CSV table of C-alpha atoms and ligand atoms in Angstrom, one decimal:
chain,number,residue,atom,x,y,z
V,1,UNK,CA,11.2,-10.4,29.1
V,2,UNK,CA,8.9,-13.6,30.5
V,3,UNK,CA,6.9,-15.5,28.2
V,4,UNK,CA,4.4,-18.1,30.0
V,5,UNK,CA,2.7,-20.4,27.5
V,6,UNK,CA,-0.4,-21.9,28.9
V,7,UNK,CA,-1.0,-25.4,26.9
V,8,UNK,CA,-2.1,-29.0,27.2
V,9,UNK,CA,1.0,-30.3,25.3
V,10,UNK,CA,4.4,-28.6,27.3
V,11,UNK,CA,6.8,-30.8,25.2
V,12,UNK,CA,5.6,-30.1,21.9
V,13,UNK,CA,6.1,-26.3,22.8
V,14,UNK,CA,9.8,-26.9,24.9
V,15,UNK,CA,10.7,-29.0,22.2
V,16,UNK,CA,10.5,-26.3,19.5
V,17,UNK,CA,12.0,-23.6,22.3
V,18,UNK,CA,14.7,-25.6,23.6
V,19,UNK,CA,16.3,-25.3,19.5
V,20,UNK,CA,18.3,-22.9,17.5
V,21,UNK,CA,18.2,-19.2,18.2
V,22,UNK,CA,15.5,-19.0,21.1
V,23,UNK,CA,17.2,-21.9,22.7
V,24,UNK,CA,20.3,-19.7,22.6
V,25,UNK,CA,18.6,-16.7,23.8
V,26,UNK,CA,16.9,-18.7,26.9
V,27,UNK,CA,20.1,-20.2,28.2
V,28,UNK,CA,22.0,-16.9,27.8
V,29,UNK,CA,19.2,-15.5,29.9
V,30,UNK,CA,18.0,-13.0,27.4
V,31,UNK,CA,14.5,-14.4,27.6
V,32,UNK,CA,12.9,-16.5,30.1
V,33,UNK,CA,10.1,-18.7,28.7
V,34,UNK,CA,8.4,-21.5,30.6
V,35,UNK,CA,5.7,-24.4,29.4
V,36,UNK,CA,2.9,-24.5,31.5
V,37,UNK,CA,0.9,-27.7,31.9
V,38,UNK,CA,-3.2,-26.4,31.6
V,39,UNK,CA,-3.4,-30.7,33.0
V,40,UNK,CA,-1.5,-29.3,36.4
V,41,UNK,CA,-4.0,-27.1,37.5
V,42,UNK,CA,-7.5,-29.1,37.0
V,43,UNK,CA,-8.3,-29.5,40.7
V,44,UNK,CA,-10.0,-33.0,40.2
V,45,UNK,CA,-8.9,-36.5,41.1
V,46,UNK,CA,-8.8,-37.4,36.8
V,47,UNK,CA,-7.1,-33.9,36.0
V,48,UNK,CA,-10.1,-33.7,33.9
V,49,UNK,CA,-9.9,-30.3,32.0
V,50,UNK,CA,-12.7,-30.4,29.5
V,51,UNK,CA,-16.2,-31.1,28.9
V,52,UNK,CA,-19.5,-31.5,26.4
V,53,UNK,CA,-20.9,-27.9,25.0
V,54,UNK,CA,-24.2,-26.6,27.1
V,55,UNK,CA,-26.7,-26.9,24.0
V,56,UNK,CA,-25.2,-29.8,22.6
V,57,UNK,CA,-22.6,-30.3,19.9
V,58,UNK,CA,-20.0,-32.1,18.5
V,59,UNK,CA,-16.6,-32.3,20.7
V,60,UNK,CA,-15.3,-31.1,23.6
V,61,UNK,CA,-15.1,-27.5,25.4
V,62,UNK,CA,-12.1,-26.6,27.6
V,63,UNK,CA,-13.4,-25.4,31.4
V,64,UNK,CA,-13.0,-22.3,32.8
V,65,UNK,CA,-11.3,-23.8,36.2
V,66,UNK,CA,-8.3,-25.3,34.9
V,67,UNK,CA,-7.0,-22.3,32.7
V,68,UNK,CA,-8.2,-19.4,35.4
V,69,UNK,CA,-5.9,-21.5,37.8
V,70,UNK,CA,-3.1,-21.8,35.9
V,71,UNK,CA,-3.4,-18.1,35.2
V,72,UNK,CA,-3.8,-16.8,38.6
V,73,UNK,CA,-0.6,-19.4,39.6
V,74,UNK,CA,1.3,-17.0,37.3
V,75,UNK,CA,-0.3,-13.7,38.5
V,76,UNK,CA,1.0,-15.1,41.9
V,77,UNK,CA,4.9,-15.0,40.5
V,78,UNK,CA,5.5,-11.1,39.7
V,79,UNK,CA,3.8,-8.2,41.0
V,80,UNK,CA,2.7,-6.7,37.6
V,81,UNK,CA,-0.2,-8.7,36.2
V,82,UNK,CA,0.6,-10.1,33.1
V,83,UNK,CA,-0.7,-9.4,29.5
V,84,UNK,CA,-2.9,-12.3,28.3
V,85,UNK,CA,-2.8,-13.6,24.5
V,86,UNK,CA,-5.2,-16.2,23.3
V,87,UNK,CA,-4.5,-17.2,20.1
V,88,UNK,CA,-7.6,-18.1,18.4
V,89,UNK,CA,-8.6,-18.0,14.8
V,90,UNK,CA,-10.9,-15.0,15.8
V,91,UNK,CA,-8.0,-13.0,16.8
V,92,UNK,CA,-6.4,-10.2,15.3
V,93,UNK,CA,-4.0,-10.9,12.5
V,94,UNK,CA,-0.2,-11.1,13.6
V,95,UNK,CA,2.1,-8.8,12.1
V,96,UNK,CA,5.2,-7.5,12.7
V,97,UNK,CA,4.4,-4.7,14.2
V,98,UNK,CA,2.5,-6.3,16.6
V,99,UNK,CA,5.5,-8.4,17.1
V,100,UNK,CA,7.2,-5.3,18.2
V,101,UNK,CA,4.8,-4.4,20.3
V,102,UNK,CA,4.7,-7.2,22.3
V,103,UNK,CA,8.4,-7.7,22.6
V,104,UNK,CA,8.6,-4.5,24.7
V,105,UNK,CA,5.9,-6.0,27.1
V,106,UNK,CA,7.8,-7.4,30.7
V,107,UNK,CA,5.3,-10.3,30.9
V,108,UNK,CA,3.1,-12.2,28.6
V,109,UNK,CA,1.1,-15.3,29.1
V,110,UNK,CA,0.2,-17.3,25.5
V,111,UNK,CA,-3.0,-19.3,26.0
V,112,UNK,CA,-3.9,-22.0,23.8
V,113,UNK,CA,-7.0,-23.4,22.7
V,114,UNK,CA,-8.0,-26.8,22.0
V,115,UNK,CA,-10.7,-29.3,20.6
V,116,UNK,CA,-13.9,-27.5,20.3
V,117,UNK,CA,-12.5,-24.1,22.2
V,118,UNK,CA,-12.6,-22.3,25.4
V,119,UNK,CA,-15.4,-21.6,28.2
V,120,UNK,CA,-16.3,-18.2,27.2
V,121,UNK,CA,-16.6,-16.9,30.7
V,122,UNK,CA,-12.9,-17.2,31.4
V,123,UNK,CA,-11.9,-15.4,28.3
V,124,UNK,CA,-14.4,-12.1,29.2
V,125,UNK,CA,-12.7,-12.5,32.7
V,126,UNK,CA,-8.6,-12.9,31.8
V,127,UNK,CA,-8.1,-12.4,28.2
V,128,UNK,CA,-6.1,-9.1,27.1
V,129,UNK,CA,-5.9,-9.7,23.5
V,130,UNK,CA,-6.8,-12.3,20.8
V,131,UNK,CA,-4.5,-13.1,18.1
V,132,UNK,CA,-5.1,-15.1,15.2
V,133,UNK,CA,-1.7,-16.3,12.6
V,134,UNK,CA,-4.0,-16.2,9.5
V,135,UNK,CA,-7.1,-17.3,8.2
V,136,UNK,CA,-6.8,-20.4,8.7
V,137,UNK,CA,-7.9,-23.1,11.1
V,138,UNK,CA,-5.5,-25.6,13.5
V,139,UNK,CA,-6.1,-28.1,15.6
V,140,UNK,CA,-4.9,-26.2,18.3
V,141,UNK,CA,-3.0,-22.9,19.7
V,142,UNK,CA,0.4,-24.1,20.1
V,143,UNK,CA,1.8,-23.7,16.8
V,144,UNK,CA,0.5,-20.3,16.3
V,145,UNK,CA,2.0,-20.1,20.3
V,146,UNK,CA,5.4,-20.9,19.0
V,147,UNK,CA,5.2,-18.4,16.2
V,148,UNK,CA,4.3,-15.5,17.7
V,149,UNK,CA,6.9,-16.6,21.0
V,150,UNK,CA,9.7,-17.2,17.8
V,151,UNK,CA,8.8,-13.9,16.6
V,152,UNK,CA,8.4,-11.5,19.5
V,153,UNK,CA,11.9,-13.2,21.2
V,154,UNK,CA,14.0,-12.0,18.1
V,155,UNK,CA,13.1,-8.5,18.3
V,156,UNK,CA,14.8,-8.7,22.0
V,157,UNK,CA,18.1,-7.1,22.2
V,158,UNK,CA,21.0,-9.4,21.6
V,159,UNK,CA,18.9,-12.2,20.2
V,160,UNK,CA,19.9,-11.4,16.6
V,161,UNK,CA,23.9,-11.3,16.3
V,162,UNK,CA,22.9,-8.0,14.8
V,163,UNK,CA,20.2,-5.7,15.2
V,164,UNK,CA,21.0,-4.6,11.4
V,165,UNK,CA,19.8,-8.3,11.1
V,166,UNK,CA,16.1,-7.2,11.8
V,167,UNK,CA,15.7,-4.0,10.5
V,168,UNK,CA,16.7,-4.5,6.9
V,169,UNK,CA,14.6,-7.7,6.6
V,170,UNK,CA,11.1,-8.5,5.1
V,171,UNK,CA,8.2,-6.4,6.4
V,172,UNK,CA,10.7,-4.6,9.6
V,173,UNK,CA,10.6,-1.5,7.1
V,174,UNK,CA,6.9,-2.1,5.3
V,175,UNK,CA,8.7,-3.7,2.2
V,176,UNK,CA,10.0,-7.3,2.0
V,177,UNK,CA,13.8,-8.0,1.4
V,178,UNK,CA,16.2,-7.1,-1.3
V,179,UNK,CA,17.4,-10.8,-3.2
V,180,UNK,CA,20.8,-12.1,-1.4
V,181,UNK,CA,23.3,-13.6,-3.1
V,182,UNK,CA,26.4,-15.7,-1.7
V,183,UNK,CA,29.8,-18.0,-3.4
V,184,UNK,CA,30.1,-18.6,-6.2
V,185,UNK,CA,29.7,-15.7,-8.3
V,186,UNK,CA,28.6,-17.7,-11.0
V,187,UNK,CA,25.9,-20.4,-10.3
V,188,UNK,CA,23.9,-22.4,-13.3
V,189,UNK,CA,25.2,-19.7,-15.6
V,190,UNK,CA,23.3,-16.9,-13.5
V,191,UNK,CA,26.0,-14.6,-12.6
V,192,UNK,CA,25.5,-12.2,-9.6
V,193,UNK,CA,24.3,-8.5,-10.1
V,194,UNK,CA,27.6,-6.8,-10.4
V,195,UNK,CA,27.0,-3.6,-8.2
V,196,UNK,CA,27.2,-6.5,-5.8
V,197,UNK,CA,31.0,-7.3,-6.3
V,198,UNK,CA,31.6,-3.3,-6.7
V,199,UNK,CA,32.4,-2.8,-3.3
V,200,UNK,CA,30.8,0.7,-3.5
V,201,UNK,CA,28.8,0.7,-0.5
V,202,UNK,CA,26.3,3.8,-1.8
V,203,UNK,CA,25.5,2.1,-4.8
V,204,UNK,CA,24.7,-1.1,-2.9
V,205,UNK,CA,22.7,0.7,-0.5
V,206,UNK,CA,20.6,2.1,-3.4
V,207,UNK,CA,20.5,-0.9,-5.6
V,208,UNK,CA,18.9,-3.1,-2.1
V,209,UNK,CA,16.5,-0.2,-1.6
V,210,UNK,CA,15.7,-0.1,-4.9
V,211,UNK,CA,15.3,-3.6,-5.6
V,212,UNK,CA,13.3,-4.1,-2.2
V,213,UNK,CA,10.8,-1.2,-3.9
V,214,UNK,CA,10.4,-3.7,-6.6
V,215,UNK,CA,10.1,-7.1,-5.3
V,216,UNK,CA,7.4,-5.4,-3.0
V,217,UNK,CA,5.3,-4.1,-5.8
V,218,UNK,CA,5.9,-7.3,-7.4
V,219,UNK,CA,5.1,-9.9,-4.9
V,220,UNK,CA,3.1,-8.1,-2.3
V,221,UNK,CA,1.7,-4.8,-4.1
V,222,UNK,CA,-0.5,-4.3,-0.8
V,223,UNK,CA,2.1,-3.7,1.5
V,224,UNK,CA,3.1,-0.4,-1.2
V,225,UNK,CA,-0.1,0.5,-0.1
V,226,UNK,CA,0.2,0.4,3.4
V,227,UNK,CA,3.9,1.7,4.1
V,228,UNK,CA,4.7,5.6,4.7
V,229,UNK,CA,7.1,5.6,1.3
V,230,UNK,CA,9.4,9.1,0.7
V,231,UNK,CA,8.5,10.8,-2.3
V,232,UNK,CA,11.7,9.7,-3.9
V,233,UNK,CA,10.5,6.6,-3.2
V,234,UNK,CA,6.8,6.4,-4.6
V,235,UNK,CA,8.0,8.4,-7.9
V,236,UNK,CA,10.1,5.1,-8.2
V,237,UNK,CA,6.9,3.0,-7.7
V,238,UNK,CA,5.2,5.0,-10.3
V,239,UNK,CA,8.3,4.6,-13.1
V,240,UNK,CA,8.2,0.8,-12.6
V,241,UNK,CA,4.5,1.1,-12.8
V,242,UNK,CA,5.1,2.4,-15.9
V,243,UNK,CA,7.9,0.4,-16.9
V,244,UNK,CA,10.5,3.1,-17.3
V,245,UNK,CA,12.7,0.3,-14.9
V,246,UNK,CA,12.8,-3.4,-15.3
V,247,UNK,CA,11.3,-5.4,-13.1
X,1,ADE,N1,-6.0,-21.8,16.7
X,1,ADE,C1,-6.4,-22.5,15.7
X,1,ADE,N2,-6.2,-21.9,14.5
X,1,ADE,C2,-5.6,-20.7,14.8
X,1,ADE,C3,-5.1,-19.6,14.1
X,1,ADE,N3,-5.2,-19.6,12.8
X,1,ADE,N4,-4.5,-18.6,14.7
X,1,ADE,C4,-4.4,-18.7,16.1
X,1,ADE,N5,-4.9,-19.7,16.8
X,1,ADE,C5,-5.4,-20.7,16.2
């Protein structure tokens, strides 16, 4: 997979990329991501790449020029066109699913925003898709950039030591995370749940499951809602509901 970011600050972005598991994954060739300077492709003798709002306003607007350029550039490299993201507090809100989705796209491009936003005419003309990373405003698109690159890279194959590593984490499955637990047994006078030490694999199985059922309903009851949840599984819900299991 290719991941071009399109941004007016490389080195904040290669700085973040160049560390820990997606620096890995780049230099092992799993993923190829490259920084690309908006600055490069103003066309005019100040590399000028913004300007004052038609109608007046406070701030600055980026042109249309500079980003369409930089775009076409990497249109130029491959022969399938790539799939444009803008992220933009307007945007859809990233989940993991869409994290999935993306991570089985060949090519993306990742455009970010800055100062007052972008000419809307180039987004109509190149944009595929607008993501926000909550409802929330930044300064500017690279951190929410980084996030979505951080999260689509470790759904890649071989990324994640593990691919067990993925799916029985928070929100892979609709439900967050069963609580982990590592030496010493006894911490603070808090000992560890002792199905845990068992070594009986079922029963661990079941007790994760089961405990990922309730930290779910506990801490994020609106994800119940939305997963598909066996019947098994949603008579559970109900018992907690009504107390028939500790929570
Ligand atoms: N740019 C500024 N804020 C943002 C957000 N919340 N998500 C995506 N892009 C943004």
């Amino acid at each position: 997979m290719k991941i071009d970011i399109l941004t007016l600050f490389p080195e904040m972005c290669e700085a973040v990329l160049s560390s820990s598991i997606i620096g890995r994954a780049r230099k092992n060739g799993l993923v190829e991501i490259n920084c690309v300077n908006i600055r490069d492709f103003a066309g005019n003798k100040h590399n000028k790449v913004d300007d004052t709002p038609y109608g007046g306003g406070m701030g600055m607007v980026m042109a249309a020029d500079p980003i369409y350029n930089a775009y076409k550039s990497l249109c130029a490299e491959g022969e399938e066109k790539p799939f444009l993201i803008y992220l933009t507090p307007q945007g859809k809100v990233f989940d993991q699913k869409t994290a999935i989705e993306f991570s089985n796209i060949k090519h993306i491009v990742l455009l970010c925003g800055h100062y007052e936003g972008i000419d809307e005419r180039v987004i109509e003309e190149i944009v595929d898709c607008e993501v926000s990373i909550g409802d929330f405003v930044l300064t500017g698109g690279e951190l929410p950039a980084l996030t979505v690159a951080d999260a689509v890279c470790r759904m890649l194959p071989g990324v994640l030591s593990d691919s067990v590593c993925f799916t029985e984490e928070s929100h892979y499955s609709g439900l967050l995370e069963y609580p982990q637990y590592t030496k010493p047994a006894e911490w603070h006078g808090k000992t560890v749940p002792e199905v845990l030490l068992s070594g009986h694999h079922l029963n661990i199985e079941k007790w994760r499951h089961q405990k990922a059922l309730e930290v779910t309903l506990k801490k994020r009851p609106d994800l119940i809602e939305k997963s598909e949840l066996s019947n098994k599984d949603l008579k559970y819900i109900v018992d907690l509901k009504n107390k028939k299991h500790d929570i």
